[in-house]
PDB file of C-alpha atoms in Angstrom:
ATOM      1  CA  MET A 777     139.131  28.815  88.537  1.00 46.00           C
ATOM      2  CA  LYS A 778     136.494  26.761  86.629  1.00 53.00           C
ATOM      3  CA  SER A 779     133.012  27.609  87.087  1.00 59.00           C
ATOM      4  CA  HIS A 780     129.897  25.452  86.706  1.00 86.00           C
ATOM      5  CA  LYS A 781     126.118  25.704  86.918  1.00 92.00           C
ATOM      6  CA  GLY A 782     123.675  23.141  88.031  1.00 94.00           C
ATOM      7  CA  TRP A 783     120.629  22.471  90.456  1.00 95.00           C
ATOM      8  CA  TYR A 784     121.043  21.748  93.968  1.00 96.00           C
ATOM      9  CA  ARG A 785     118.508  19.470  95.832  1.00 96.00           C
ATOM     10  CA  LEU A 786     118.037  21.044  99.283  1.00 96.00           C
ATOM     11  CA  LEU A 787     118.589  18.526 102.091  1.00 94.00           C
ATOM     12  CA  TYR A 788     116.972  20.704 104.588  1.00 94.00           C
ATOM     13  CA  PRO A 789     114.255  22.982 102.822  1.00 94.00           C
ATOM     14  CA  GLU A 790     112.935  24.170 105.999  1.00 95.00           C
ATOM     15  CA  LYS A 791     116.165  26.370 106.426  1.00 96.00           C
ATOM     16  CA  PHE A 792     115.562  27.711 102.989  1.00 95.00           C
ATOM     17  CA  ILE A 793     113.499  31.109 102.372  1.00 92.00           C
ATOM     18  CA  ARG A 794     111.970  31.570  99.044  1.00 87.00           C
ATOM     19  CA  GLN A 795     112.579  34.603  97.025  1.00 79.00           C
ATOM     20  CA  LEU A 796     110.701  37.560  97.546  1.00 74.00           C
ATOM     21  CA  ASP A 797     111.246  38.285  93.617  1.00 71.00           C
ATOM     22  CA  GLU A 798     111.059  35.476  91.292  1.00 72.00           C
ATOM     23  CA  THR A 799     112.698  37.260  88.588  1.00 75.00           C
ATOM     24  CA  MET A 800     115.681  35.075  88.925  1.00 75.00           C
ATOM     25  CA  ASN A 801     114.033  31.687  88.634  1.00 83.00           C
ATOM     26  CA  SER A 802     116.537  30.134  90.553  1.00 87.00           C
ATOM     27  CA  MET A 803     114.364  27.788  92.735  1.00 90.00           C
ATOM     28  CA  LYS A 804     112.067  24.646  91.314  1.00 90.00           C
ATOM     29  CA  ILE A 805     110.027  22.249  93.029  1.00 90.00           C
ATOM     30  CA  THR A 806     109.529  18.859  91.628  1.00 93.00           C
ATOM     31  CA  LYS A 807     108.159  15.709  93.262  1.00 95.00           C
ATOM     32  CA  ASP A 808     111.883  14.823  93.820  1.00 94.00           C
ATOM     33  CA  GLY A 809     112.323  17.881  96.247  1.00 93.00           C
ATOM     34  CA  ILE A 810     113.255  21.606  96.398  1.00 93.00           C
ATOM     35  CA  PHE A 811     116.073  22.710  94.080  1.00 95.00           C
ATOM     36  CA  ILE A 812     117.795  25.882  93.825  1.00 94.00           C
ATOM     37  CA  GLU A 813     120.515  26.928  91.134  1.00 93.00           C
ATOM     38  CA  TYR A 814     123.792  27.669  91.754  1.00 95.00           C
ATOM     39  CA  LYS A 815     125.781  29.618  89.090  1.00 93.00           C
ATOM     40  CA  SER A 816     129.403  28.494  90.274  1.00 93.00           C
ATOM     41  CA  SER A 817     131.138  25.918  92.195  1.00 91.00           C
ATOM     42  CA  LEU A 818     131.872  28.303  94.901  1.00 92.00           C
ATOM     43  CA  GLU A 819     128.068  29.128  95.250  1.00 93.00           C
ATOM     44  CA  LEU A 820     127.599  25.365  95.308  1.00 93.00           C
ATOM     45  CA  LYS A 821     130.054  25.243  98.276  1.00 92.00           C
ATOM     46  CA  PHE A 822     128.441  28.074 100.154  1.00 94.00           C
ATOM     47  CA  ILE A 823     124.995  26.373  99.880  1.00 95.00           C
ATOM     48  CA  ARG A 824     126.508  23.201 101.429  1.00 93.00           C
ATOM     49  CA  TYR A 825     127.799  25.271 104.101  1.00 92.00           C
ATOM     50  CA  CYS A 826     124.346  26.938 104.738  1.00 94.00           C
ATOM     51  CA  GLU A 827     122.850  23.475 104.833  1.00 93.00           C
ATOM     52  CA  MET A 828     125.292  21.589 106.876  1.00 91.00           C
ATOM     53  CA  ASN A 829     125.898  24.535 109.589  1.00 92.00           C
ATOM     54  CA  SER A 830     123.491  24.032 112.564  1.00 92.00           C
ATOM     55  CA  ASN A 831     124.177  28.026 113.425  1.00 94.00           C
ATOM     56  CA  ILE A 832     122.480  28.914 110.411  1.00 95.00           C
ATOM     57  CA  THR A 833     118.754  28.792 110.876  1.00 97.00           C
ATOM     58  CA  LYS A 834     117.853  30.468 107.534  1.00 97.00           C
ATOM     59  CA  TYR A 835     119.340  31.206 104.022  1.00 97.00           C
ATOM     60  CA  SER A 836     118.062  32.259 100.810  1.00 95.00           C
ATOM     61  CA  LEU A 837     119.311  32.581  97.453  1.00 94.00           C
ATOM     62  CA  GLU A 838     119.211  35.661  95.410  1.00 93.00           C
ATOM     63  CA  PRO A 839     116.263  36.752  97.674  1.00 92.00           C
ATOM     64  CA  PHE A 840     115.578  40.545  96.462  1.00 91.00           C
ATOM     65  CA  PRO A 841     117.009  43.043  94.249  1.00 93.00           C
ATOM     66  CA  ILE A 842     119.097  46.188  95.453  1.00 96.00           C
ATOM     67  CA  GLN A 843     119.238  49.142  93.108  1.00 97.00           C
ATOM     68  CA  TYR A 844     122.686  50.588  92.366  1.00 98.00           C
ATOM     69  CA  ILE A 845     124.059  52.856  89.890  1.00 98.00           C
ATOM     70  CA  LYS A 846     126.103  51.448  87.050  1.00 97.00           C
ATOM     71  CA  PRO A 847     129.459  53.623  86.732  1.00 96.00           C
ATOM     72  CA  THR A 848     129.258  52.713  82.824  1.00 95.00           C
ATOM     73  CA  ASP A 849     126.271  54.298  82.030  1.00 97.00           C
ATOM     74  CA  GLY A 850     125.064  56.159  85.256  1.00 97.00           C
ATOM     75  CA  GLN A 851     121.790  54.479  85.370  1.00 98.00           C
ATOM     76  CA  PHE A 852     119.777  52.533  87.891  1.00 97.00           C
ATOM     77  CA  HIS A 853     120.052  48.782  87.760  1.00 98.00           C
ATOM     78  CA  ARG A 854     118.991  45.939  89.820  1.00 96.00           C
ATOM     79  CA  TYR A 855     121.451  43.699  91.769  1.00 95.00           C
ATOM     80  CA  TYR A 856     120.452  40.438  93.224  1.00 95.00           C
ATOM     81  CA  ILE A 857     122.693  39.549  95.973  1.00 95.00           C
ATOM     82  CA  ASP A 858     123.655  35.916  96.189  1.00 96.00           C
ATOM     83  CA  PHE A 859     122.640  34.977  99.386  1.00 97.00           C
ATOM     84  CA  PHE A 860     120.957  36.074 102.806  1.00 96.00           C
ATOM     85  CA  VAL A 861     121.886  34.132 105.837  1.00 97.00           C
ATOM     86  CA  GLU A 862     120.731  34.282 109.621  1.00 97.00           C
ATOM     87  CA  PHE A 863     122.200  32.851 112.415  1.00 96.00           C
ATOM     88  CA  LYS A 864     121.022  31.425 115.745  1.00 95.00           C
ATOM     89  CA  ASN A 865     122.418  34.494 117.435  1.00 95.00           C
ATOM     90  CA  GLY A 866     120.154  36.943 115.158  1.00 96.00           C
ATOM     91  CA  ALA A 867     123.210  38.090 113.312  1.00 96.00           C
ATOM     92  CA  LYS A 868     122.169  38.572 109.420  1.00 97.00           C
ATOM     93  CA  PHE A 869     124.303  38.742 106.515  1.00 97.00           C
ATOM     94  CA  LEU A 870     124.180  39.539 102.950  1.00 97.00           C
ATOM     95  CA  VAL A 871     126.714  37.561 101.251  1.00 97.00           C
ATOM     96  CA  GLU A 872     128.124  37.769  97.615  1.00 97.00           C
ATOM     97  CA  ILE A 873     130.478  34.972  96.275  1.00 96.00           C
ATOM     98  CA  LYS A 874     133.284  35.957  93.946  1.00 94.00           C
ATOM     99  CA  PRO A 875     136.371  35.022  92.469  1.00 92.00           C
ATOM    100  CA  TYR A 876     139.136  36.658  94.306  1.00 92.00           C
ATOM    101  CA  SER A 877     140.502  38.230  91.182  1.00 89.00           C
ATOM    102  CA  GLN A 878     137.258  40.064  90.789  1.00 90.00           C
ATOM    103  CA  THR A 879     137.594  41.743  94.223  1.00 93.00           C
ATOM    104  CA  LYS A 880     140.802  43.362  93.634  1.00 93.00           C
ATOM    105  CA  LYS A 881     141.606  46.334  90.980  1.00 92.00           C
ATOM    106  CA  PRO A 882     143.436  44.683  88.230  1.00 91.00           C
ATOM    107  CA  ILE A 883     146.905  45.088  87.241  1.00 89.00           C
ATOM    108  CA  LEU A 884     147.831  46.798  83.874  1.00 86.00           C
ATOM    109  CA  ARG A 885     148.271  44.298  81.232  1.00 79.00           C
ATOM    110  CA  LYS A 886     149.830  43.970  77.806  1.00 85.00           C
ATOM    111  CA  ASN A 887     146.340  42.971  76.373  1.00 87.00           C
ATOM    112  CA  PRO A 888     144.487  46.414  76.834  1.00 88.00           C
ATOM    113  CA  THR A 889     141.132  44.822  76.016  1.00 91.00           C
ATOM    114  CA  LYS A 890     141.252  42.207  78.944  1.00 90.00           C
ATOM    115  CA  TYR A 891     142.713  44.922  81.116  1.00 92.00           C
ATOM    116  CA  LYS A 892     139.680  47.348  80.198  1.00 93.00           C
ATOM    117  CA  ASP A 893     137.193  44.282  80.494  1.00 92.00           C
ATOM    118  CA  GLU A 894     138.554  43.524  83.987  1.00 92.00           C
ATOM    119  CA  LEU A 895     138.583  47.037  85.230  1.00 93.00           C
ATOM    120  CA  ILE A 896     135.065  47.607  84.083  1.00 95.00           C
ATOM    121  CA  THR A 897     134.151  44.515  86.262  1.00 94.00           C
ATOM    122  CA  TYR A 898     135.693  45.735  89.263  1.00 95.00           C
ATOM    123  CA  TYR A 899     134.094  49.063  89.388  1.00 96.00           C
ATOM    124  CA  ILE A 900     130.675  47.583  88.512  1.00 97.00           C
ATOM    125  CA  ASN A 901     131.173  45.269  91.270  1.00 96.00           C
ATOM    126  CA  GLN A 902     132.511  47.866  93.666  1.00 97.00           C
ATOM    127  CA  ALA A 903     129.070  50.083  92.960  1.00 98.00           C
ATOM    128  CA  LYS A 904     127.190  47.012  93.519  1.00 98.00           C
ATOM    129  CA  TRP A 905     128.817  46.312  96.911  1.00 98.00           C
ATOM    130  CA  LYS A 906     128.614  49.885  98.067  1.00 98.00           C
ATOM    131  CA  ALA A 907     124.858  49.674  97.343  1.00 98.00           C
ATOM    132  CA  ALA A 908     124.487  46.407  99.211  1.00 98.00           C
ATOM    133  CA  THR A 909     126.441  47.717 102.088  1.00 98.00           C
ATOM    134  CA  ASP A 910     124.189  50.686 102.451  1.00 98.00           C
ATOM    135  CA  PHE A 911     121.309  48.326 101.970  1.00 98.00           C
ATOM    136  CA  ALA A 912     122.649  46.275 104.834  1.00 98.00           C
ATOM    137  CA  GLU A 913     123.353  48.744 107.230  1.00 97.00           C
ATOM    138  CA  LYS A 914     120.160  50.318 106.987  1.00 97.00           C
ATOM    139  CA  ARG A 915     118.381  47.258 108.236  1.00 97.00           C
ATOM    140  CA  ASN A 916     120.735  45.853 110.698  1.00 97.00           C
ATOM    141  CA  MET A 917     122.455  43.235 108.687  1.00 97.00           C
ATOM    142  CA  LYS A 918     126.128  43.148 107.446  1.00 97.00           C
ATOM    143  CA  PHE A 919     127.454  42.644 103.771  1.00 97.00           C
ATOM    144  CA  ILE A 920     130.321  40.543 102.986  1.00 96.00           C
ATOM    145  CA  VAL A 921     131.858  39.149 100.150  1.00 96.00           C
ATOM    146  CA  LEU A 922     133.383  35.496 100.130  1.00 95.00           C
ATOM    147  CA  THR A 923     135.880  34.194  97.604  1.00 93.00           C
ATOM    148  CA  GLU A 924     137.676  30.975  97.267  1.00 91.00           C
ATOM    149  CA  ARG A 925     140.113  31.849  99.717  1.00 89.00           C
ATOM    150  CA  GLU A 926     137.466  31.299 102.265  1.00 87.00           C
ATOM    151  CA  LEU A 927     135.458  28.685 100.490  1.00 86.00           C
ATOM    152  CA  TRP A 928     137.997  26.361  99.742  1.00 79.00           C
ATOM    153  CA  ASN A 929     138.560  25.160 103.164  1.00 70.00           C
ATOM    154  CA  ILE A 930     134.833  24.561 103.693  1.00 59.00           C
ATOM    155  CA  GLN A 931     135.212  23.191 107.106  1.00 56.00           C
ATOM    156  CA  SER A 932     133.932  26.873 107.937  1.00 51.00           C
ATOM    157  CA  THR A 933     137.011  28.003 109.741  1.00 52.00           C
ATOM    158  CA  ASN A 934     138.028  30.644 107.123  1.00 53.00           C
ATOM    159  CA  ILE A 935     134.202  31.926 106.809  1.00 57.00           C
ATOM    160  CA  ASN A 936     133.832  32.043 110.679  1.00 57.00           C
ATOM    161  CA  LEU A 937     137.340  33.785 110.980  1.00 56.00           C
ATOM    162  CA  LYS A 938     135.822  36.422 108.174  1.00 58.00           C
ATOM    163  CA  LEU A 939     132.529  36.660 110.139  1.00 58.00           C
ATOM    164  CA  LYS A 940     134.370  37.152 113.458  1.00 54.00           C
ATOM    165  CA  LYS A 941     136.431  40.039 112.055  1.00 55.00           C
ATOM    166  CA  ILE A 942     133.181  42.100 110.907  1.00 50.00           C
ATOM    167  CA  PHE A 943     131.954  41.851 114.859  1.00 45.00           C
ATOM    168  CA  GLN A 944     135.103  42.787 116.349  1.00 42.00           C
TER     169      GLN A 944
END
């Protein structure tokens, strides 16, 4: 899956919440508007979903850091969740956008270096997501990971189905 980066001009800046921590530098204001940086085509799709979904009242990109212990070095690191989203009904989500391949434990490959790299990425993601889940639960929020499987059909059907499963 091809990934790309860029800047998206907000259509509804009143829905967007500025980051609490400006470390990520993922927002800029110019005479032409307010722009937020997307780091993949999947993030861009989700930004558009947030902008166009009338049930979303607020959202933020990389809103704040969450501490996690990185399994490769045993040290605390800062993890910036991709999105915070709040719906009209008061439901609040922390959302991570990832390729589906990074959400599943990799299968042993002939290329041991590639397998090792994929395994490291998988375990680091698991540590981050555990920290995000704990962080969210303590604040009456839910943490979810969305992949291209939910985002390719951006009519919101797949995303809404995933959100409904969480509340059942």
